[in-house]
Amino acid sequence: MTAPLVTRVSRADAAAVGDAVHWLRAGGLVAFPTETVYGLGADATNAHAVARLYDAKGRPAFNPLISHVTGVAAAQKLARFDGNAAKLAEAFWPGPLTLVLPKADGCPVAELATSGLDSIAVRVPHHDVAQKILAAFGRPVVAPSANRSGHVSPTTAGHVLADLRGRIELIVDGGASPVGVESTVVACLGPPMLLRPGGLPREDIERVLGFALASAPPQAASDDAPLAPGMLTSHYAPRTLLRLDANAVTAGEALLAFGPSRIEGAENAKATLNLSQSGDLIEAAANLFSHLRTLDGAGAPMIAVMPIPHDGLGEAINDRLKRAAAPR
Ligand code: TXA
Ligand code: MG
């Protein structure tokens, strides 16, 4: 649990945009208006900032986030566009459409933000304040709706304050969000598929494509229910088996450690990485996916994972580890 912060609310003028950029650069959390709803922004390239964002929202799992950018050119650094995706971006950006696309090579967005998927959600908001912050910051910003997990999405700065006071650094107040519902999410990973209905009607999208969108099974992209693994694109799962809550290491195993203590046999581990030497769950979340990948490459028959507490982000970390350890 993090100590309460002072949450500032600033009218959306040039100084507020400057403050927003300051906090984003420092790994802070900044709520800002978009045309759909208020977003809770963090530097998409900073895993620690993204971990803090999940903590502030109180999400029980690491659902993948949308990376917000100024336009198509910036989006192309993050994702690969096929013909359909290019058509939709051309027709509807900036605007309330999020595209889920294959990640580009060298995509700088933190693994935690895409929860280890090989796809990425990208959106170009049609809102002057959001655009100014993104342009001045110059990097992608992940922004889920700026509410506590399970609450309704905020369309005013007051809604954001009621939910997140003391948990984020800044709220930029740009008045009410005109659309009032989240963006429509369409995956272009194969035949375009509607993952979440939203501010842009399906008919408008189908008119531009010239054919009907495939429909995802219900709840495919809901906020609090993670995507069914393997439905659209596979969730990252290590090839190496995982053994959770390990209190000893068998020679030759890789060790995913947590906290300052050493467990029996640790010196015989084939490779060891610590999620957080000091036992900080935010740091642990920031390291989770990259450490799993690295240990997966160590050539060990098994990755032993030390127990992780279940409070705060520990719930999401344990959820993810349980999925990674599930029999396949
Ligand atoms: O209007 C909006 O989209 C707002 C504003 C702030 O931009 N943001 C928003 O973010 O609604 P969030 O995190 O509440 O919703 C993101 C949605 C979720 O349904 C998530 O499952 C889906 O996008 N999503 C993100 N990445 C995905 C991926 N790689 N594959 C499939 N779905 C993805
Ligand atoms: Mg939401």
Short mmCIF file of C-alpha atoms and ligand atoms in Angstrom, two decimals:
data_model
loop_
_atom_site.label_atom_id
_atom_site.label_comp_id
_atom_site.label_asym_id
_atom_site.label_seq_id
_atom_site.Cartn_x
_atom_site.Cartn_y
_atom_site.Cartn_z
CA MET A 1 0.00 0.00 0.00
CA THR A 2 1.33 3.43 -0.92
CA ALA A 3 1.17 6.48 1.35
CA PRO A 4 -1.56 8.97 0.35
CA LEU A 5 -0.44 11.65 -2.10
CA VAL A 6 -1.63 15.19 -2.52
CA THR A 7 -3.88 15.17 -5.58
CA ARG A 8 -3.95 18.50 -7.38
CA VAL A 9 -6.81 19.52 -9.63
CA SER A 10 -5.78 22.09 -12.26
CA ARG A 11 -7.83 23.86 -14.89
CA ALA A 12 -6.59 22.75 -18.31
CA ASP A 13 -4.34 25.68 -19.25
CA ALA A 14 -0.74 25.74 -20.51
CA ALA A 15 0.66 25.49 -16.98
CA ALA A 16 -1.44 22.39 -16.28
CA VAL A 17 -0.17 20.75 -19.46
CA GLY A 18 3.37 21.52 -18.28
CA ASP A 19 2.63 19.95 -14.88
CA ALA A 20 1.12 16.90 -16.54
CA VAL A 21 4.29 16.38 -18.58
CA HIS A 22 6.43 16.91 -15.48
CA TRP A 23 4.57 14.20 -13.57
CA LEU A 24 4.45 11.78 -16.50
CA ARG A 25 8.24 12.12 -16.93
CA ALA A 26 8.69 11.49 -13.22
CA GLY A 27 6.69 8.24 -13.41
CA GLY A 28 3.61 9.86 -11.86
CA LEU A 29 -0.11 9.43 -12.51
CA VAL A 30 -2.11 12.14 -14.28
CA ALA A 31 -5.84 12.05 -15.02
CA PHE A 32 -6.85 13.97 -18.13
CA PRO A 33 -9.97 14.43 -20.24
CA THR A 34 -10.54 12.64 -23.52
CA GLU A 35 -13.64 12.87 -25.72
CA THR A 36 -14.91 9.53 -24.34
CA VAL A 37 -14.17 9.52 -20.59
CA TYR A 38 -11.38 10.76 -18.31
CA GLY A 39 -8.26 8.62 -18.56
CA LEU A 40 -5.71 7.86 -15.87
CA GLY A 41 -2.39 8.39 -17.65
CA ALA A 42 1.09 6.99 -17.06
CA ASP A 43 4.23 6.83 -19.21
CA ALA A 44 3.61 3.68 -21.28
CA THR A 45 7.35 3.04 -21.57
CA ASN A 46 7.92 3.06 -17.79
CA ALA A 47 7.02 -0.31 -16.23
CA HIS A 48 7.17 1.09 -12.71
CA ALA A 49 4.73 3.89 -13.57
CA VAL A 50 2.39 1.34 -15.18
CA ALA A 51 2.57 -0.82 -12.03
CA ARG A 52 1.65 2.21 -9.92
CA LEU A 53 -1.33 2.79 -12.21
CA TYR A 54 -2.72 -0.72 -11.61
CA ASP A 55 -2.18 -0.17 -7.89
CA ALA A 56 -4.05 3.16 -7.92
CA LYS A 57 -7.00 1.63 -9.80
CA GLY A 58 -7.07 -1.38 -7.52
CA ARG A 59 -7.39 -3.77 -10.45
CA PRO A 60 -7.33 -7.40 -9.35
CA ALA A 61 -5.57 -8.46 -12.56
CA PHE A 62 -3.21 -6.94 -15.12
CA ASN A 63 -5.67 -6.29 -17.94
CA PRO A 64 -4.02 -4.86 -21.02
CA LEU A 65 -4.13 -1.07 -21.39
CA ILE A 66 -4.61 1.29 -24.32
CA SER A 67 -1.58 3.31 -25.47
CA HIS A 68 -2.63 6.84 -26.43
CA VAL A 69 -0.68 8.73 -29.09
CA THR A 70 -1.04 11.92 -31.14
CA GLY A 71 -1.64 10.33 -34.55
CA VAL A 72 -0.97 7.59 -37.08
CA ALA A 73 2.77 8.29 -37.35
CA ALA A 74 3.27 7.81 -33.61
CA ALA A 75 1.00 4.73 -33.64
CA GLN A 76 3.13 3.10 -36.35
CA LYS A 77 6.08 3.04 -33.94
CA LEU A 78 4.00 0.83 -31.64
CA ALA A 79 1.95 -1.39 -33.93
CA ARG A 80 1.70 -2.93 -37.39
CA PHE A 81 -1.25 -1.83 -39.54
CA ASP A 82 -2.75 -4.08 -42.19
CA GLY A 83 -4.98 -2.64 -44.93
CA ASN A 84 -8.15 -2.69 -42.81
CA ALA A 85 -6.44 -1.09 -39.84
CA ALA A 86 -4.99 1.65 -42.04
CA LYS A 87 -8.45 2.37 -43.49
CA LEU A 88 -10.05 2.61 -40.05
CA ALA A 89 -7.29 4.85 -38.67
CA GLU A 90 -7.59 7.10 -41.69
CA ALA A 91 -11.37 7.35 -41.35
CA PHE A 92 -11.76 7.65 -37.57
CA TRP A 93 -8.60 9.02 -35.93
CA PRO A 94 -8.57 11.15 -33.94
CA GLY A 95 -11.75 9.73 -32.42
CA PRO A 96 -13.35 7.12 -30.16
CA LEU A 97 -11.88 4.04 -31.86
CA THR A 98 -9.20 1.82 -30.31
CA LEU A 99 -7.38 -0.60 -32.60
CA VAL A 100 -5.81 -3.81 -31.28
CA LEU A 101 -2.91 -4.63 -33.58
CA PRO A 102 0.24 -6.76 -33.68
CA LYS A 103 3.03 -5.12 -31.71
CA ALA A 104 5.71 -3.52 -33.88
CA ASP A 105 9.32 -4.67 -33.58
CA GLY A 106 11.05 -2.42 -31.09
CA CYS A 107 7.75 -1.23 -29.61
CA PRO A 108 8.86 0.77 -26.54
CA VAL A 109 5.70 0.11 -24.48
CA ALA A 110 6.35 -1.80 -21.24
CA GLU A 111 5.37 -5.49 -21.27
CA LEU A 112 3.24 -4.95 -18.18
CA ALA A 113 1.04 -2.49 -20.09
CA THR A 114 0.11 -5.14 -22.67
CA SER A 115 0.08 -7.85 -19.97
CA GLY A 116 2.58 -9.85 -21.95
CA LEU A 117 0.41 -10.08 -25.09
CA ASP A 118 1.98 -9.84 -28.53
CA SER A 119 -0.73 -7.36 -29.53
CA ILE A 120 -1.24 -3.77 -28.43
CA ALA A 121 -4.27 -1.48 -28.18
CA VAL A 122 -3.69 1.98 -29.67
CA ARG A 123 -5.90 5.04 -29.71
CA VAL A 124 -5.70 8.67 -30.88
CA PRO A 125 -8.05 10.77 -28.72
CA HIS A 126 -10.05 13.58 -30.27
CA HIS A 127 -9.65 16.07 -27.44
CA ASP A 128 -7.62 19.23 -27.39
CA VAL A 129 -6.29 18.77 -23.83
CA ALA A 130 -5.35 15.12 -24.36
CA GLN A 131 -3.63 16.00 -27.64
CA LYS A 132 -1.65 18.84 -26.03
CA ILE A 133 -0.43 16.60 -23.20
CA LEU A 134 0.53 13.79 -25.61
CA ALA A 135 2.34 16.18 -27.96
CA ALA A 136 4.29 17.88 -25.16
CA PHE A 137 5.18 14.57 -23.52
CA GLY A 138 6.27 12.98 -26.79
CA ARG A 139 5.80 9.37 -25.68
CA PRO A 140 2.81 7.01 -25.61
CA VAL A 141 0.58 7.30 -22.54
CA VAL A 142 -1.40 4.35 -21.22
CA ALA A 143 -4.76 5.44 -19.89
CA PRO A 144 -7.56 3.25 -18.61
CA SER A 145 -10.68 5.04 -17.44
CA ALA A 146 -9.79 7.08 -14.33
CA ASN A 147 -11.95 5.21 -11.81
CA ARG A 148 -11.34 2.60 -9.14
CA SER A 149 -11.79 -0.89 -10.52
CA GLY A 150 -15.46 -1.88 -10.59
CA HIS A 151 -16.75 1.72 -10.44
CA VAL A 152 -18.33 3.56 -13.35
CA SER A 153 -16.16 5.49 -15.76
CA PRO A 154 -15.68 9.21 -14.96
CA THR A 155 -16.75 11.96 -17.31
CA THR A 156 -15.77 14.92 -15.10
CA ALA A 157 -12.75 15.89 -12.98
CA GLY A 158 -15.03 15.69 -9.93
CA HIS A 159 -15.79 12.03 -10.63
CA VAL A 160 -12.07 11.31 -10.86
CA LEU A 161 -11.34 13.14 -7.61
CA ALA A 162 -14.06 11.22 -5.78
CA ASP A 163 -12.46 7.91 -6.79
CA LEU A 164 -8.74 8.62 -6.86
CA ARG A 165 -8.00 11.45 -4.40
CA GLY A 166 -4.78 10.67 -2.55
CA ARG A 167 -3.77 8.00 -5.11
CA ILE A 168 -2.61 10.13 -8.08
CA GLU A 169 -0.60 13.33 -8.50
CA LEU A 170 -2.71 15.45 -10.83
CA ILE A 171 -6.14 15.81 -12.40
CA VAL A 172 -6.31 18.10 -15.40
CA ASP A 173 -9.85 19.52 -15.50
CA GLY A 174 -11.01 20.10 -19.06
CA GLY A 175 -14.77 20.01 -18.44
CA ALA A 176 -17.15 17.14 -19.17
CA SER A 177 -16.19 14.44 -21.68
CA PRO A 178 -18.56 14.91 -24.61
CA VAL A 179 -18.99 11.27 -25.73
CA GLY A 180 -19.43 9.82 -22.25
CA VAL A 181 -18.77 6.17 -23.05
CA GLU A 182 -15.46 4.45 -23.75
CA SER A 183 -13.98 4.00 -27.18
CA THR A 184 -15.06 1.17 -29.46
CA VAL A 185 -12.35 -1.51 -29.49
CA VAL A 186 -11.69 -3.35 -32.78
CA ALA A 187 -8.99 -5.98 -33.23
CA CYS A 188 -7.27 -6.13 -36.62
CA LEU A 189 -5.22 -9.26 -36.00
CA GLY A 190 -7.10 -11.20 -38.68
CA PRO A 191 -10.60 -10.42 -39.93
CA PRO A 192 -11.55 -7.25 -38.00
CA MET A 193 -13.42 -8.12 -34.81
CA LEU A 194 -15.49 -5.96 -32.47
CA LEU A 195 -14.11 -6.49 -28.95
CA ARG A 196 -15.98 -3.73 -27.12
CA PRO A 197 -18.86 -1.60 -28.33
CA GLY A 198 -18.31 2.06 -27.51
CA GLY A 199 -18.45 5.64 -28.69
CA LEU A 200 -18.08 4.85 -32.39
CA PRO A 201 -21.07 2.88 -33.75
CA ARG A 202 -20.43 -0.49 -35.39
CA GLU A 203 -22.36 0.63 -38.51
CA ASP A 204 -19.91 3.48 -39.14
CA ILE A 205 -17.00 1.07 -38.98
CA GLU A 206 -18.67 -1.47 -41.26
CA ARG A 207 -19.49 1.23 -43.81
CA VAL A 208 -15.80 2.09 -44.12
CA LEU A 209 -14.67 -1.55 -44.22
CA GLY A 210 -17.40 -2.55 -46.68
CA PHE A 211 -18.20 -5.71 -44.71
CA ALA A 212 -19.48 -6.81 -41.30
CA LEU A 213 -17.26 -6.97 -38.23
CA ALA A 214 -16.83 -10.34 -36.59
CA SER A 215 -18.20 -10.37 -33.05
CA ALA A 216 -16.12 -11.45 -30.11
CA PRO A 217 -17.67 -13.75 -27.54
CA PRO A 218 -19.35 -11.71 -24.77
CA GLN A 219 -16.97 -10.26 -22.18
CA ALA A 220 -14.02 -10.75 -24.50
CA ALA A 221 -12.58 -7.37 -23.71
CA SER A 222 -14.32 -6.35 -20.55
CA ASP A 223 -12.38 -4.32 -18.03
CA ASP A 224 -12.50 -6.70 -15.16
CA ALA A 225 -12.56 -10.02 -16.98
CA PRO A 226 -9.28 -10.73 -18.70
CA LEU A 227 -9.30 -12.04 -22.27
CA ALA A 228 -9.70 -15.76 -22.53
CA PRO A 229 -6.16 -16.97 -23.16
CA GLY A 230 -5.65 -18.06 -26.73
CA MET A 231 -8.88 -16.51 -27.98
CA LEU A 232 -7.42 -13.70 -30.04
CA THR A 233 -3.77 -14.02 -29.57
CA SER A 234 -1.99 -15.99 -26.94
CA HIS A 235 -1.28 -14.61 -23.52
CA TYR A 236 2.41 -14.86 -22.84
CA ALA A 237 3.02 -18.07 -20.94
CA PRO A 238 6.52 -19.33 -20.23
CA ARG A 239 7.44 -22.66 -21.85
CA THR A 240 9.20 -23.67 -18.65
CA LEU A 241 7.00 -25.13 -15.90
CA LEU A 242 6.38 -22.98 -12.83
CA ARG A 243 6.28 -24.15 -9.23
CA LEU A 244 4.57 -21.58 -7.00
CA ASP A 245 5.08 -20.82 -3.30
CA ALA A 246 8.44 -22.58 -3.36
CA ASN A 247 10.30 -22.64 -0.04
CA ALA A 248 13.35 -24.49 -1.40
CA VAL A 249 15.16 -24.79 -4.72
CA THR A 250 16.06 -28.12 -6.29
CA ALA A 251 19.44 -28.08 -8.05
CA GLY A 252 19.10 -26.97 -11.65
CA GLU A 253 15.82 -25.07 -11.21
CA ALA A 254 15.60 -21.37 -12.02
CA LEU A 255 14.50 -19.16 -9.14
CA LEU A 256 12.11 -16.24 -9.26
CA ALA A 257 12.73 -14.69 -5.87
CA PHE A 258 10.83 -12.04 -3.93
CA GLY A 259 12.09 -10.05 -0.97
CA PRO A 260 15.31 -10.07 1.01
CA SER A 261 15.26 -13.61 2.39
CA ARG A 262 17.15 -16.57 0.87
CA ILE A 263 15.46 -19.93 0.58
CA GLU A 264 17.10 -23.31 0.96
CA GLY A 265 19.12 -24.41 -2.05
CA ALA A 266 19.06 -20.94 -3.65
CA GLU A 267 22.80 -21.18 -4.31
CA ASN A 268 22.16 -24.18 -6.60
CA ALA A 269 19.67 -22.38 -8.83
CA LYS A 270 20.58 -22.35 -12.52
CA ALA A 271 19.55 -18.68 -12.72
CA THR A 272 18.01 -16.30 -10.19
CA LEU A 273 16.12 -13.04 -10.56
CA ASN A 274 14.46 -11.14 -7.75
CA LEU A 275 11.15 -9.36 -8.42
CA SER A 276 11.96 -6.94 -5.63
CA GLN A 277 14.84 -7.32 -3.20
CA SER A 278 13.11 -4.99 -0.75
CA GLY A 279 9.73 -6.73 -1.03
CA ASP A 280 8.00 -3.83 -2.82
CA LEU A 281 4.96 -5.12 -4.76
CA ILE A 282 4.94 -2.20 -7.22
CA GLU A 283 8.55 -2.94 -8.17
CA ALA A 284 7.67 -6.64 -8.37
CA ALA A 285 4.80 -5.98 -10.79
CA ALA A 286 7.04 -3.81 -12.95
CA ASN A 287 9.56 -6.68 -13.24
CA LEU A 288 7.14 -9.61 -13.50
CA PHE A 289 6.82 -10.20 -17.25
CA SER A 290 10.41 -9.38 -18.18
CA HIS A 291 11.83 -11.59 -15.39
CA LEU A 292 9.56 -14.47 -16.44
CA ARG A 293 10.77 -14.15 -20.01
CA THR A 294 14.42 -14.06 -18.98
CA LEU A 295 14.16 -17.09 -16.69
CA ASP A 296 12.19 -18.92 -19.38
CA GLY A 297 15.30 -18.60 -21.55
CA ALA A 298 17.62 -20.06 -18.90
CA GLY A 299 17.07 -23.65 -20.04
CA ALA A 300 15.96 -24.90 -16.62
CA PRO A 301 13.31 -27.66 -16.35
CA MET A 302 11.34 -25.63 -13.78
CA ILE A 303 11.05 -22.10 -12.43
CA ALA A 304 10.59 -22.07 -8.64
CA VAL A 305 8.65 -18.99 -7.54
CA MET A 306 8.89 -17.76 -3.96
CA PRO A 307 5.64 -16.85 -2.17
CA ILE A 308 4.31 -13.37 -2.98
CA PRO A 309 1.99 -11.61 -0.50
CA HIS A 310 -1.63 -11.23 -1.64
CA ASP A 311 -2.22 -7.61 -0.57
CA GLY A 312 -2.19 -4.62 -2.96
CA LEU A 313 -0.71 -5.54 -6.35
CA GLY A 314 0.13 -8.96 -4.93
CA GLU A 315 -3.35 -10.13 -5.90
CA ALA A 316 -2.73 -9.38 -9.58
CA ILE A 317 0.81 -10.78 -9.47
CA ASN A 318 -0.45 -14.04 -7.95
CA ASP A 319 -3.30 -14.19 -10.49
CA ARG A 320 -0.84 -13.88 -13.36
CA LEU A 321 1.57 -16.43 -11.88
CA LYS A 322 -1.27 -18.91 -11.35
CA ARG A 323 -2.23 -18.60 -15.02
CA ALA A 324 1.38 -19.03 -16.09
CA ALA A 325 1.66 -22.15 -13.91
CA ALA A 326 -1.61 -23.72 -15.11
CA PRO A 327 -1.20 -27.01 -16.97
CA ARG A 328 -1.16 -26.58 -20.77
O1 TXA B 1 -12.30 5.51 -24.23
C1 TXA B 1 -11.40 4.79 -23.81
O2 TXA B 1 -10.95 3.84 -24.47
C2 TXA B 1 -10.82 5.15 -22.42
C3 TXA B 1 -10.14 6.50 -22.54
C4 TXA B 1 -9.47 6.93 -21.26
O3 TXA B 1 -9.22 6.52 -23.61
N1 TXA B 1 -9.91 4.13 -21.98
C5 TXA B 1 -10.35 2.89 -21.62
O4 TXA B 1 -9.35 2.03 -21.19
O5 TXA B 1 -11.52 2.55 -21.65
P1 TXA B 1 -9.65 0.68 -20.38
O6 TXA B 1 -8.32 0.22 -19.86
O7 TXA B 1 -10.70 0.92 -19.36
O8 TXA B 1 -10.14 -0.33 -21.47
C6 TXA B 1 -9.21 -0.94 -22.36
C7 TXA B 1 -9.91 -2.01 -23.16
C8 TXA B 1 -10.20 -3.21 -22.30
O9 TXA B 1 -11.46 -3.71 -22.67
C9 TXA B 1 -9.07 -4.17 -22.68
O10 TXA B 1 -9.41 -5.52 -22.47
C10 TXA B 1 -8.90 -3.85 -24.17
O11 TXA B 1 -9.06 -2.45 -24.24
N2 TXA B 1 -7.54 -4.20 -24.64
C11 TXA B 1 -6.39 -3.54 -24.41
N3 TXA B 1 -5.34 -4.17 -24.98
C12 TXA B 1 -5.84 -5.25 -25.60
C13 TXA B 1 -5.27 -6.30 -26.36
N4 TXA B 1 -3.96 -6.37 -26.62
N5 TXA B 1 -6.10 -7.25 -26.84
C14 TXA B 1 -7.44 -7.19 -26.61
N6 TXA B 1 -8.03 -6.23 -25.89
C15 TXA B 1 -7.25 -5.27 -25.39
MG MG B 2 -12.66 1.19 -17.62
#
